[in-house]
mmCIF file of N, CA, C and O in Angstrom:
data_model
loop_
_atom_site.group_PDB
_atom_site.id
_atom_site.type_symbol
_atom_site.label_atom_id
_atom_site.label_comp_id
_atom_site.label_asym_id
_atom_site.label_seq_id
_atom_site.Cartn_x
_atom_site.Cartn_y
_atom_site.Cartn_z
ATOM 1 N N MET K 1 -28.322 -52.464 -41.537
ATOM 2 C CA MET K 1 -27.786 -51.128 -41.308
ATOM 3 C C MET K 1 -28.271 -50.565 -39.969
ATOM 4 O O MET K 1 -27.524 -49.930 -39.251
ATOM 5 N N ARG K 2 -29.533 -50.799 -39.648
ATOM 6 C CA ARG K 2 -30.114 -50.288 -38.414
ATOM 7 C C ARG K 2 -29.441 -50.922 -37.191
ATOM 8 O O ARG K 2 -29.241 -50.267 -36.173
ATOM 9 N N ILE K 3 -29.063 -52.174 -37.292
ATOM 10 C CA ILE K 3 -28.406 -52.870 -36.179
ATOM 11 C C ILE K 3 -27.055 -52.229 -35.892
ATOM 12 O O ILE K 3 -26.691 -52.018 -34.737
ATOM 13 N N TRP K 4 -26.299 -51.890 -36.933
ATOM 14 C CA TRP K 4 -24.979 -51.292 -36.736
ATOM 15 C C TRP K 4 -25.079 -49.919 -36.068
ATOM 16 O O TRP K 4 -24.263 -49.551 -35.242
ATOM 17 N N ARG K 5 -26.089 -49.158 -36.447
ATOM 18 C CA ARG K 5 -26.285 -47.862 -35.811
ATOM 19 C C ARG K 5 -26.590 -48.024 -34.323
ATOM 20 O O ARG K 5 -26.097 -47.279 -33.485
ATOM 21 N N THR K 6 -27.419 -49.012 -34.001
ATOM 22 C CA THR K 6 -27.760 -49.277 -32.608
ATOM 23 C C THR K 6 -26.529 -49.707 -31.825
ATOM 24 O O THR K 6 -26.280 -49.237 -30.706
ATOM 25 N N VAL K 7 -25.725 -50.599 -32.415
ATOM 26 C CA VAL K 7 -24.506 -51.061 -31.748
ATOM 27 C C VAL K 7 -23.555 -49.886 -31.535
ATOM 28 O O VAL K 7 -22.971 -49.738 -30.455
ATOM 29 N N LEU K 8 -23.397 -49.053 -32.520
ATOM 30 C CA LEU K 8 -22.512 -47.895 -32.417
ATOM 31 C C LEU K 8 -23.013 -46.924 -31.345
ATOM 32 O O LEU K 8 -22.234 -46.413 -30.536
ATOM 33 N N LEU K 9 -24.322 -46.685 -31.306
ATOM 34 C CA LEU K 9 -24.894 -45.792 -30.315
ATOM 35 C C LEU K 9 -24.684 -46.326 -28.901
ATOM 36 O O LEU K 9 -24.303 -45.591 -27.984
ATOM 37 N N VAL K 10 -24.878 -47.619 -28.693
ATOM 38 C CA VAL K 10 -24.675 -48.228 -27.381
ATOM 39 C C VAL K 10 -23.209 -48.149 -26.980
ATOM 40 O O VAL K 10 -22.877 -47.829 -25.834
ATOM 41 N N ALA K 11 -22.304 -48.414 -27.922
ATOM 42 C CA ALA K 11 -20.873 -48.353 -27.614
ATOM 43 C C ALA K 11 -20.447 -46.935 -27.235
ATOM 44 O O ALA K 11 -19.688 -46.734 -26.284
ATOM 45 N N MET K 12 -20.937 -45.945 -27.964
ATOM 46 C CA MET K 12 -20.580 -44.557 -27.658
ATOM 47 C C MET K 12 -21.149 -44.139 -26.309
ATOM 48 O O MET K 12 -20.485 -43.467 -25.521
ATOM 49 N N SER K 13 -22.374 -44.520 -26.005
ATOM 50 C CA SER K 13 -22.992 -44.185 -24.727
ATOM 51 C C SER K 13 -22.238 -44.823 -23.572
ATOM 52 O O SER K 13 -22.015 -44.200 -22.533
ATOM 53 N N SER K 14 -21.832 -46.066 -23.748
ATOM 54 C CA SER K 14 -21.084 -46.758 -22.694
ATOM 55 C C SER K 14 -19.754 -46.071 -22.428
ATOM 56 O O SER K 14 -19.317 -45.949 -21.291
ATOM 57 N N THR K 15 -19.102 -45.616 -23.481
ATOM 58 C CA THR K 15 -17.822 -44.929 -23.335
ATOM 59 C C THR K 15 -17.994 -43.629 -22.555
ATOM 60 O O THR K 15 -17.211 -43.316 -21.657
ATOM 61 N N LEU K 16 -19.026 -42.863 -22.889
ATOM 62 C CA LEU K 16 -19.261 -41.601 -22.186
ATOM 63 C C LEU K 16 -19.595 -41.828 -20.723
ATOM 64 O O LEU K 16 -19.125 -41.104 -19.848
ATOM 65 N N VAL K 17 -20.387 -42.835 -20.422
ATOM 66 C CA VAL K 17 -20.745 -43.127 -19.039
ATOM 67 C C VAL K 17 -19.516 -43.568 -18.259
ATOM 68 O O VAL K 17 -19.306 -43.177 -17.117
ATOM 69 N N ALA K 18 -18.647 -44.350 -18.874
ATOM 70 C CA ALA K 18 -17.444 -44.836 -18.194
ATOM 71 C C ALA K 18 -16.480 -43.698 -17.869
ATOM 72 O O ALA K 18 -15.720 -43.785 -16.910
ATOM 73 N N CYS K 19 -16.508 -42.624 -18.637
ATOM 74 C CA CYS K 19 -15.598 -41.502 -18.415
ATOM 75 C C CYS K 19 -16.069 -40.574 -17.308
ATOM 76 O O CYS K 19 -15.311 -39.752 -16.815
ATOM 77 N N GLY K 20 -17.320 -40.664 -16.914
ATOM 78 C CA GLY K 20 -17.859 -39.770 -15.890
ATOM 79 C C GLY K 20 -17.367 -40.145 -14.503
ATOM 80 O O GLY K 20 -16.930 -41.256 -14.245
ATOM 81 N N THR K 21 -17.448 -39.191 -13.571
ATOM 82 C CA THR K 21 -17.068 -39.438 -12.182
ATOM 83 C C THR K 21 -18.308 -39.881 -11.421
ATOM 84 O O THR K 21 -19.337 -39.223 -11.503
ATOM 85 N N PRO K 22 -18.236 -40.973 -10.672
ATOM 86 C CA PRO K 22 -19.397 -41.411 -9.899
ATOM 87 C C PRO K 22 -19.810 -40.346 -8.902
ATOM 88 O O PRO K 22 -18.972 -39.694 -8.276
ATOM 89 N N ARG K 23 -21.119 -40.171 -8.734
ATOM 90 C CA ARG K 23 -21.630 -39.133 -7.845
ATOM 91 C C ARG K 23 -21.409 -39.467 -6.384
ATOM 92 O O ARG K 23 -21.291 -38.594 -5.556
ATOM 93 N N ASN K 24 -21.377 -40.739 -6.046
ATOM 94 C CA ASN K 24 -21.247 -41.105 -4.652
ATOM 95 C C ASN K 24 -19.795 -41.189 -4.191
ATOM 96 O O ASN K 24 -19.525 -41.498 -3.055
ATOM 97 N N GLN K 25 -18.878 -40.906 -5.068
ATOM 98 C CA GLN K 25 -17.456 -40.939 -4.709
ATOM 99 C C GLN K 25 -17.130 -39.679 -3.917
ATOM 100 O O GLN K 25 -17.393 -38.571 -4.346
ATOM 101 N N SER K 26 -16.577 -39.855 -2.723
ATOM 102 C CA SER K 26 -16.229 -38.688 -1.920
ATOM 103 C C SER K 26 -14.936 -38.089 -2.452
ATOM 104 O O SER K 26 -14.048 -38.793 -2.903
ATOM 105 N N SER K 27 -14.862 -36.786 -2.395
ATOM 106 C CA SER K 27 -13.663 -36.121 -2.884
ATOM 107 C C SER K 27 -12.764 -35.767 -1.712
ATOM 108 O O SER K 27 -13.229 -35.462 -0.624
ATOM 109 N N SER K 28 -11.488 -35.800 -1.968
ATOM 110 C CA SER K 28 -10.534 -35.413 -0.944
ATOM 111 C C SER K 28 -10.115 -33.971 -1.202
ATOM 112 O O SER K 28 -10.331 -33.446 -2.277
ATOM 113 N N PRO K 29 -9.500 -33.316 -0.236
ATOM 114 C CA PRO K 29 -9.063 -31.937 -0.452
ATOM 115 C C PRO K 29 -8.106 -31.804 -1.629
ATOM 116 O O PRO K 29 -8.000 -30.749 -2.216
ATOM 117 N N HIS K 30 -7.428 -32.897 -1.979
ATOM 118 C CA HIS K 30 -6.478 -32.839 -3.081
ATOM 119 C C HIS K 30 -7.178 -32.836 -4.429
ATOM 120 O O HIS K 30 -6.583 -32.492 -5.436
ATOM 121 N N ASP K 31 -8.466 -33.236 -4.484
ATOM 122 C CA ASP K 31 -9.214 -33.271 -5.724
ATOM 123 C C ASP K 31 -9.793 -31.908 -6.088
ATOM 124 O O ASP K 31 -10.208 -31.692 -7.208
ATOM 125 N N GLU K 32 -9.847 -31.004 -5.140
ATOM 126 C CA GLU K 32 -10.440 -29.709 -5.393
ATOM 127 C C GLU K 32 -9.503 -28.855 -6.239
ATOM 128 O O GLU K 32 -8.292 -28.970 -6.161
ATOM 129 N N ALA K 33 -10.106 -27.983 -7.026
ATOM 130 C CA ALA K 33 -9.311 -27.088 -7.861
ATOM 131 C C ALA K 33 -8.579 -26.084 -6.973
ATOM 132 O O ALA K 33 -9.106 -25.644 -5.956
ATOM 133 N N PRO K 34 -7.366 -25.716 -7.350
ATOM 134 C CA PRO K 34 -6.638 -24.716 -6.562
ATOM 135 C C PRO K 34 -7.324 -23.361 -6.687
ATOM 136 O O PRO K 34 -8.069 -23.132 -7.626
ATOM 137 N N PRO K 35 -7.068 -22.462 -5.765
ATOM 138 C CA PRO K 35 -7.670 -21.138 -5.877
ATOM 139 C C PRO K 35 -7.177 -20.459 -7.139
ATOM 140 O O PRO K 35 -6.094 -20.764 -7.647
ATOM 141 N N PRO K 36 -7.966 -19.542 -7.693
ATOM 142 C CA PRO K 36 -7.546 -18.876 -8.921
ATOM 143 C C PRO K 36 -6.256 -18.103 -8.709
ATOM 144 O O PRO K 36 -6.017 -17.584 -7.620
ATOM 145 N N PRO K 37 -5.419 -18.030 -9.741
ATOM 146 C CA PRO K 37 -4.159 -17.306 -9.597
ATOM 147 C C PRO K 37 -4.402 -15.824 -9.416
ATOM 148 O O PRO K 37 -5.391 -15.286 -9.887
ATOM 149 N N ASN K 38 -3.479 -15.184 -8.750
ATOM 150 C CA ASN K 38 -3.546 -13.746 -8.566
ATOM 151 C C ASN K 38 -2.989 -13.101 -9.825
ATOM 152 O O ASN K 38 -1.808 -13.133 -10.075
ATOM 153 N N VAL K 39 -3.880 -12.508 -10.628
ATOM 154 C CA VAL K 39 -3.430 -11.914 -11.877
ATOM 155 C C VAL K 39 -3.237 -10.412 -11.772
ATOM 156 O O VAL K 39 -2.771 -9.777 -12.686
ATOM 157 N N SER K 40 -3.599 -9.840 -10.655
ATOM 158 C CA SER K 40 -3.469 -8.391 -10.545
ATOM 159 C C SER K 40 -2.174 -7.962 -9.882
ATOM 160 O O SER K 40 -1.826 -6.791 -9.902
ATOM 161 N N GLY K 41 -1.463 -8.914 -9.281
ATOM 162 C CA GLY K 41 -0.221 -8.550 -8.622
ATOM 163 C C GLY K 41 -0.428 -7.888 -7.279
ATOM 164 O O GLY K 41 0.469 -7.270 -6.749
ATOM 165 N N ASN K 42 -1.632 -8.020 -6.696
ATOM 166 C CA ASN K 42 -1.919 -7.343 -5.439
ATOM 167 C C ASN K 42 -1.927 -8.276 -4.243
ATOM 168 O O ASN K 42 -2.516 -7.983 -3.231
ATOM 169 N N GLY K 43 -1.277 -9.428 -4.306
ATOM 170 C CA GLY K 43 -1.309 -10.354 -3.183
ATOM 171 C C GLY K 43 0.024 -11.015 -2.985
ATOM 172 O O GLY K 43 1.049 -10.559 -3.467
ATOM 173 N N SER K 44 -0.004 -12.127 -2.270
ATOM 174 C CA SER K 44 1.243 -12.800 -1.941
ATOM 175 C C SER K 44 1.762 -13.666 -3.078
ATOM 176 O O SER K 44 2.901 -14.098 -3.049
ATOM 177 N N ASP K 45 0.920 -13.949 -4.080
ATOM 178 C CA ASP K 45 1.333 -14.773 -5.211
ATOM 179 C C ASP K 45 2.072 -13.890 -6.210
ATOM 180 O O ASP K 45 1.509 -13.441 -7.203
ATOM 181 N N ASP K 46 3.338 -13.609 -5.934
ATOM 182 C CA ASP K 46 4.094 -12.684 -6.781
ATOM 183 C C ASP K 46 5.401 -13.307 -7.237
ATOM 184 O O ASP K 46 6.449 -12.672 -7.180
ATOM 185 N N ALA K 47 5.329 -14.549 -7.708
ATOM 186 C CA ALA K 47 6.533 -15.247 -8.159
ATOM 187 C C ALA K 47 7.135 -14.612 -9.401
ATOM 188 O O ALA K 47 8.295 -14.855 -9.717
ATOM 189 N N CYS K 48 6.364 -13.780 -10.102
ATOM 190 C CA CYS K 48 6.861 -13.174 -11.340
ATOM 191 C C CYS K 48 7.311 -11.733 -11.142
ATOM 192 O O CYS K 48 7.795 -11.100 -12.076
ATOM 193 N N GLY K 49 7.153 -11.182 -9.950
ATOM 194 C CA GLY K 49 7.591 -9.811 -9.696
ATOM 195 C C GLY K 49 6.631 -8.738 -10.156
ATOM 196 O O GLY K 49 7.019 -7.580 -10.327
ATOM 197 N N ALA K 50 5.359 -9.086 -10.342
ATOM 198 C CA ALA K 50 4.374 -8.128 -10.851
ATOM 199 C C ALA K 50 4.168 -6.932 -9.936
ATOM 200 O O ALA K 50 3.919 -5.821 -10.411
ATOM 201 N N GLU K 51 4.276 -7.151 -8.643
ATOM 202 C CA GLU K 51 4.049 -6.045 -7.703
ATOM 203 C C GLU K 51 5.026 -4.900 -7.928
ATOM 204 O O GLU K 51 4.679 -3.739 -7.754
ATOM 205 N N SER K 52 6.225 -5.217 -8.328
ATOM 206 C CA SER K 52 7.256 -4.185 -8.477
ATOM 207 C C SER K 52 7.084 -3.322 -9.722
ATOM 208 O O SER K 52 7.768 -2.306 -9.859
ATOM 209 N N VAL K 53 6.185 -3.712 -10.628
ATOM 210 C CA VAL K 53 6.032 -2.961 -11.885
ATOM 211 C C VAL K 53 4.611 -2.459 -12.109
ATOM 212 O O VAL K 53 4.255 -2.083 -13.225
ATOM 213 N N GLN K 54 3.811 -2.413 -11.050
ATOM 214 C CA GLN K 54 2.427 -1.963 -11.185
ATOM 215 C C GLN K 54 2.313 -0.502 -11.619
ATOM 216 O O GLN K 54 1.299 -0.097 -12.180
ATOM 217 N N ASP K 55 3.348 0.287 -11.411
ATOM 218 C CA ASP K 55 3.302 1.694 -11.818
ATOM 219 C C ASP K 55 3.296 1.863 -13.334
ATOM 220 O O ASP K 55 3.049 2.954 -13.837
ATOM 221 N N ARG K 56 3.536 0.785 -14.088
ATOM 222 C CA ARG K 56 3.524 0.861 -15.557
ATOM 223 C C ARG K 56 2.117 0.744 -16.136
ATOM 224 O O ARG K 56 1.902 1.013 -17.309
ATOM 225 N N VAL K 57 1.146 0.313 -15.321
ATOM 226 C CA VAL K 57 -0.236 0.211 -15.797
ATOM 227 C C VAL K 57 -0.718 1.602 -16.206
ATOM 228 O O VAL K 57 -0.498 2.584 -15.513
ATOM 229 N N GLY K 58 -1.325 1.681 -17.382
ATOM 230 C CA GLY K 58 -1.814 2.952 -17.915
ATOM 231 C C GLY K 58 -0.887 3.577 -18.940
ATOM 232 O O GLY K 58 -1.243 4.555 -19.587
ATOM 233 N N ARG K 59 0.295 3.002 -19.104
ATOM 234 C CA ARG K 59 1.256 3.531 -20.079
ATOM 235 C C ARG K 59 1.172 2.730 -21.385
ATOM 236 O O ARG K 59 0.931 1.533 -21.372
ATOM 237 N N PRO K 60 1.444 3.382 -22.521
ATOM 238 C CA PRO K 60 1.515 2.640 -23.792
ATOM 239 C C PRO K 60 2.745 1.733 -23.781
ATOM 240 O O PRO K 60 3.824 2.145 -23.351
ATOM 241 N N LEU K 61 2.577 0.502 -24.250
ATOM 242 C CA LEU K 61 3.697 -0.445 -24.260
ATOM 243 C C LEU K 61 4.594 -0.199 -25.466
ATOM 244 O O LEU K 61 4.125 -0.082 -26.591
ATOM 245 N N SER K 62 5.875 -0.098 -25.210
ATOM 246 C CA SER K 62 6.886 -0.013 -26.265
ATOM 247 C C SER K 62 7.881 -1.142 -26.011
ATOM 248 O O SER K 62 7.867 -1.770 -24.954
ATOM 249 N N ASP K 63 8.756 -1.388 -26.965
ATOM 250 C CA ASP K 63 9.785 -2.413 -26.782
ATOM 251 C C ASP K 63 10.671 -2.079 -25.581
ATOM 252 O O ASP K 63 11.013 -2.946 -24.777
ATOM 253 N N ALA K 64 11.035 -0.805 -25.463
ATOM 254 C CA ALA K 64 11.898 -0.386 -24.347
ATOM 255 C C ALA K 64 11.194 -0.570 -23.003
ATOM 256 O O ALA K 64 11.804 -1.044 -22.037
ATOM 257 N N LEU K 65 9.908 -0.233 -22.932
ATOM 258 C CA LEU K 65 9.168 -0.395 -21.687
ATOM 259 C C LEU K 65 9.006 -1.879 -21.350
ATOM 260 O O LEU K 65 9.157 -2.272 -20.195
ATOM 261 N N GLN K 66 8.760 -2.704 -22.354
ATOM 262 C CA GLN K 66 8.641 -4.144 -22.113
ATOM 263 C C GLN K 66 9.948 -4.712 -21.559
ATOM 264 O O GLN K 66 9.938 -5.503 -20.621
ATOM 265 N N ARG K 67 11.074 -4.298 -22.121
ATOM 266 C CA ARG K 67 12.377 -4.754 -21.614
ATOM 267 C C ARG K 67 12.593 -4.285 -20.180
ATOM 268 O O ARG K 67 13.086 -5.032 -19.328
ATOM 269 N N ALA K 68 12.229 -3.045 -19.880
ATOM 270 C CA ALA K 68 12.392 -2.509 -18.529
ATOM 271 C C ALA K 68 11.514 -3.269 -17.534
ATOM 272 O O ALA K 68 11.959 -3.583 -16.426
ATOM 273 N N ILE K 69 10.284 -3.586 -17.920
ATOM 274 C CA ILE K 69 9.386 -4.350 -17.046
ATOM 275 C C ILE K 69 9.967 -5.731 -16.787
ATOM 276 O O ILE K 69 9.995 -6.201 -15.653
ATOM 277 N N ALA K 70 10.452 -6.382 -17.835
ATOM 278 C CA ALA K 70 11.027 -7.727 -17.690
ATOM 279 C C ALA K 70 12.242 -7.698 -16.769
ATOM 280 O O ALA K 70 12.403 -8.561 -15.901
ATOM 281 N N GLU K 71 13.088 -6.691 -16.936
ATOM 282 C CA GLU K 71 14.299 -6.596 -16.114
ATOM 283 C C GLU K 71 13.967 -6.289 -14.659
ATOM 284 O O GLU K 71 14.485 -6.925 -13.747
ATOM 285 N N GLU K 72 13.095 -5.315 -14.437
ATOM 286 C CA GLU K 72 12.782 -4.915 -13.067
ATOM 287 C C GLU K 72 12.002 -5.996 -12.314
ATOM 288 O O GLU K 72 12.228 -6.225 -11.131
ATOM 289 N N SER K 73 11.095 -6.694 -12.999
ATOM 290 C CA SER K 73 10.306 -7.729 -12.332
ATOM 291 C C SER K 73 11.118 -8.997 -12.096
ATOM 292 O O SER K 73 10.797 -9.778 -11.211
ATOM 293 N N GLN K 74 12.144 -9.201 -12.892
ATOM 294 C CA GLN K 74 12.974 -10.411 -12.853
ATOM 295 C C GLN K 74 12.149 -11.669 -13.126
ATOM 296 O O GLN K 74 12.435 -12.744 -12.596
ATOM 297 N N ALA K 75 11.108 -11.527 -13.942
ATOM 298 C CA ALA K 75 10.260 -12.666 -14.299
ATOM 299 C C ALA K 75 11.030 -13.635 -15.191
ATOM 300 O O ALA K 75 11.860 -13.222 -16.004
ATOM 301 N N GLU K 76 10.752 -14.921 -15.017
ATOM 302 C CA GLU K 76 11.365 -15.941 -15.868
ATOM 303 C C GLU K 76 10.908 -15.776 -17.315
ATOM 304 O O GLU K 76 11.678 -15.969 -18.243
ATOM 305 N N ARG K 77 9.620 -15.440 -17.488
ATOM 306 C CA ARG K 77 9.025 -15.278 -18.817
ATOM 307 C C ARG K 77 8.123 -14.048 -18.796
ATOM 308 O O ARG K 77 7.521 -13.733 -17.780
ATOM 309 N N VAL K 78 7.979 -13.398 -19.945
ATOM 310 C CA VAL K 78 7.069 -12.273 -20.088
ATOM 311 C C VAL K 78 6.184 -12.552 -21.289
ATOM 312 O O VAL K 78 6.670 -12.947 -22.353
ATOM 313 N N ARG K 79 4.861 -12.370 -21.099
ATOM 314 C CA ARG K 79 3.915 -12.593 -22.190
ATOM 315 C C ARG K 79 3.051 -11.349 -22.321
ATOM 316 O O ARG K 79 2.508 -10.848 -21.339
ATOM 317 N N VAL K 80 2.923 -10.843 -23.535
ATOM 318 C CA VAL K 80 2.078 -9.693 -23.821
ATOM 319 C C VAL K 80 0.786 -10.215 -24.437
ATOM 320 O O VAL K 80 0.816 -10.980 -25.401
ATOM 321 N N LEU K 81 -0.353 -9.814 -23.862
ATOM 322 C CA LEU K 81 -1.662 -10.280 -24.306
ATOM 323 C C LEU K 81 -2.477 -9.107 -24.829
ATOM 324 O O LEU K 81 -2.811 -8.184 -24.080
ATOM 325 N N SER K 82 -2.779 -9.146 -26.115
ATOM 326 C CA SER K 82 -3.601 -8.123 -26.746
ATOM 327 C C SER K 82 -5.051 -8.589 -26.785
ATOM 328 O O SER K 82 -5.312 -9.795 -26.783
ATOM 329 N N PRO K 83 -6.005 -7.668 -26.861
ATOM 330 C CA PRO K 83 -7.416 -8.057 -26.917
ATOM 331 C C PRO K 83 -7.691 -8.953 -28.121
ATOM 332 O O PRO K 83 -7.206 -8.704 -29.220
ATOM 333 N N GLY K 84 -8.433 -10.030 -27.894
ATOM 334 C CA GLY K 84 -8.810 -10.944 -28.968
ATOM 335 C C GLY K 84 -7.733 -11.911 -29.396
ATOM 336 O O GLY K 84 -7.966 -12.763 -30.249
ATOM 337 N N GLU K 85 -6.552 -11.807 -28.813
ATOM 338 C CA GLU K 85 -5.444 -12.686 -29.172
ATOM 339 C C GLU K 85 -5.568 -14.008 -28.420
ATOM 340 O O GLU K 85 -5.866 -14.030 -27.233
ATOM 341 N N ALA K 86 -5.350 -15.115 -29.120
ATOM 342 C CA ALA K 86 -5.404 -16.427 -28.488
ATOM 343 C C ALA K 86 -4.203 -16.590 -27.552
ATOM 344 O O ALA K 86 -3.100 -16.140 -27.855
ATOM 345 N N ALA K 87 -4.447 -17.212 -26.412
ATOM 346 C CA ALA K 87 -3.381 -17.452 -25.445
ATOM 347 C C ALA K 87 -3.628 -18.780 -24.750
ATOM 348 O O ALA K 87 -4.775 -19.194 -24.579
ATOM 349 N N THR K 88 -2.562 -19.435 -24.353
ATOM 350 C CA THR K 88 -2.703 -20.686 -23.623
ATOM 351 C C THR K 88 -3.274 -20.401 -22.245
ATOM 352 O O THR K 88 -3.090 -19.325 -21.698
ATOM 353 N N MET K 89 -3.955 -21.379 -21.676
ATOM 354 C CA MET K 89 -4.580 -21.210 -20.371
ATOM 355 C C MET K 89 -3.749 -21.821 -19.246
ATOM 356 O O MET K 89 -4.195 -21.892 -18.114
ATOM 357 N N ASP K 90 -2.551 -22.284 -19.551
ATOM 358 C CA ASP K 90 -1.713 -22.872 -18.510
ATOM 359 C C ASP K 90 -1.248 -21.788 -17.546
ATOM 360 O O ASP K 90 -0.943 -20.672 -17.939
ATOM 361 N N HIS K 91 -1.240 -22.123 -16.274
ATOM 362 C CA HIS K 91 -0.820 -21.160 -15.253
ATOM 363 C C HIS K 91 0.647 -21.382 -14.933
ATOM 364 O O HIS K 91 1.060 -22.463 -14.543
ATOM 365 N N ARG K 92 1.440 -20.358 -15.111
ATOM 366 C CA ARG K 92 2.864 -20.386 -14.784
ATOM 367 C C ARG K 92 3.134 -19.233 -13.837
ATOM 368 O O ARG K 92 3.181 -18.073 -14.250
ATOM 369 N N PRO K 93 3.305 -19.528 -12.552
ATOM 370 C CA PRO K 93 3.497 -18.466 -11.558
ATOM 371 C C PRO K 93 4.698 -17.569 -11.854
ATOM 372 O O PRO K 93 4.709 -16.412 -11.461
ATOM 373 N N ASP K 94 5.693 -18.098 -12.559
ATOM 374 C CA ASP K 94 6.895 -17.311 -12.836
ATOM 375 C C ASP K 94 6.767 -16.466 -14.105
ATOM 376 O O ASP K 94 7.670 -15.723 -14.444
ATOM 377 N N ARG K 95 5.623 -16.557 -14.798
ATOM 378 C CA ARG K 95 5.438 -15.796 -16.039
ATOM 379 C C ARG K 95 4.685 -14.505 -15.746
ATOM 380 O O ARG K 95 3.659 -14.494 -15.090
ATOM 381 N N LEU K 96 5.202 -13.402 -16.258
ATOM 382 C CA LEU K 96 4.575 -12.098 -16.117
ATOM 383 C C LEU K 96 3.688 -11.857 -17.335
ATOM 384 O O LEU K 96 4.155 -11.937 -18.472
ATOM 385 N N ASN K 97 2.412 -11.595 -17.103
ATOM 386 C CA ASN K 97 1.476 -11.280 -18.180
ATOM 387 C C ASN K 97 1.232 -9.785 -18.216
ATOM 388 O O ASN K 97 0.899 -9.177 -17.183
ATOM 389 N N ILE K 98 1.402 -9.208 -19.383
ATOM 390 C CA ILE K 98 1.109 -7.794 -19.599
ATOM 391 C C ILE K 98 -0.102 -7.750 -20.520
ATOM 392 O O ILE K 98 -0.015 -8.129 -21.683
ATOM 393 N N ARG K 99 -1.234 -7.294 -19.992
ATOM 394 C CA ARG K 99 -2.467 -7.211 -20.781
ATOM 395 C C ARG K 99 -2.625 -5.801 -21.325
ATOM 396 O O ARG K 99 -2.467 -4.814 -20.594
ATOM 397 N N LEU K 100 -2.958 -5.723 -22.618
ATOM 398 C CA LEU K 100 -3.095 -4.448 -23.310
ATOM 399 C C LEU K 100 -4.545 -4.206 -23.718
ATOM 400 O O LEU K 100 -5.314 -5.152 -23.881
ATOM 401 N N ASP K 101 -4.880 -2.938 -23.950
ATOM 402 C CA ASP K 101 -6.173 -2.624 -24.546
ATOM 403 C C ASP K 101 -5.985 -2.447 -26.050
ATOM 404 O O ASP K 101 -4.903 -2.727 -26.591
ATOM 405 N N GLU K 102 -7.020 -1.995 -26.722
ATOM 406 C CA GLU K 102 -6.978 -1.856 -28.187
ATOM 407 C C GLU K 102 -5.933 -0.840 -28.659
ATOM 408 O O GLU K 102 -5.506 -0.871 -29.805
ATOM 409 N N ASP K 103 -5.536 0.080 -27.784
ATOM 410 C CA ASP K 103 -4.552 1.108 -28.144
ATOM 411 C C ASP K 103 -3.145 0.768 -27.663
ATOM 412 O O ASP K 103 -2.284 1.644 -27.602
ATOM 413 N N ASP K 104 -2.909 -0.488 -27.290
ATOM 414 C CA ASP K 104 -1.626 -0.969 -26.773
ATOM 415 C C ASP K 104 -1.206 -0.267 -25.481
ATOM 416 O O ASP K 104 -0.035 -0.091 -25.198
ATOM 417 N N VAL K 105 -2.189 0.096 -24.677
ATOM 418 C CA VAL K 105 -1.945 0.666 -23.351
ATOM 419 C C VAL K 105 -2.066 -0.481 -22.346
ATOM 420 O O VAL K 105 -2.984 -1.297 -22.424
ATOM 421 N N ILE K 106 -1.157 -0.526 -21.399
ATOM 422 C CA ILE K 106 -1.162 -1.590 -20.386
ATOM 423 C C ILE K 106 -2.355 -1.387 -19.460
ATOM 424 O O ILE K 106 -2.499 -0.319 -18.846
ATOM 425 N N VAL K 107 -3.200 -2.427 -19.362
ATOM 426 C CA VAL K 107 -4.360 -2.348 -18.475
ATOM 427 C C VAL K 107 -4.199 -3.239 -17.246
ATOM 428 O O VAL K 107 -4.880 -3.044 -16.248
ATOM 429 N N GLU K 108 -3.276 -4.201 -17.316
ATOM 430 C CA GLU K 108 -3.076 -5.110 -16.179
ATOM 431 C C GLU K 108 -1.720 -5.797 -16.302
ATOM 432 O O GLU K 108 -1.290 -6.156 -17.388
ATOM 433 N N ILE K 109 -1.069 -5.968 -15.165
ATOM 434 C CA ILE K 109 0.175 -6.714 -15.098
ATOM 435 C C ILE K 109 0.027 -7.707 -13.953
ATOM 436 O O ILE K 109 -0.282 -7.319 -12.825
ATOM 437 N N GLY K 110 0.237 -8.980 -14.243
ATOM 438 C CA GLY K 110 0.090 -9.990 -13.200
ATOM 439 C C GLY K 110 0.815 -11.274 -13.547
ATOM 440 O O GLY K 110 1.325 -11.437 -14.662
ATOM 441 N N CYS K 111 0.857 -12.168 -12.602
ATOM 442 C CA CYS K 111 1.508 -13.467 -12.793
ATOM 443 C C CYS K 111 0.514 -14.465 -13.360
ATOM 444 O O CYS K 111 -0.673 -14.380 -13.119
ATOM 445 N N GLY K 112 1.043 -15.440 -14.062
ATOM 446 C CA GLY K 112 0.166 -16.519 -14.531
ATOM 447 C C GLY K 112 0.518 -17.124 -15.805
ATOM 448 O O GLY K 112 1.319 -17.048 -16.553
#
C-alpha cells in the first residue's frame, strides 16, 4: 500500500511540474496580459457606447431605463450586475455592464 501512495505522489508531482512555465523562458510582448478593460466608460475603449449614457449613473434602474440605455448606447449586449451576483469574467468590449448597488441604483456603466 505504501508503494502505491509513493508512486501516486511522484506521478502527481511530475504532472504539476510539467504544467509550470520554465523560469528561464523569455517572454515576448504577445505573452503579456492585455491592459485592463475600461469599465468606467471614460476612455477610448467605448465599443459598447458607455460614454453616451454616463448621465444615468445615480438613477434607480427600471425596465424602461434599461431599455433606453440599451437603445441609446447601441450596445450589442447589456448585462445588469447586482451586488453579490455571480457573473462571468469574460471581457466583451461590445457588452454594456450596468452595475447596481443594494438599492438598485446605477453606480457604474462601462464596457466589458
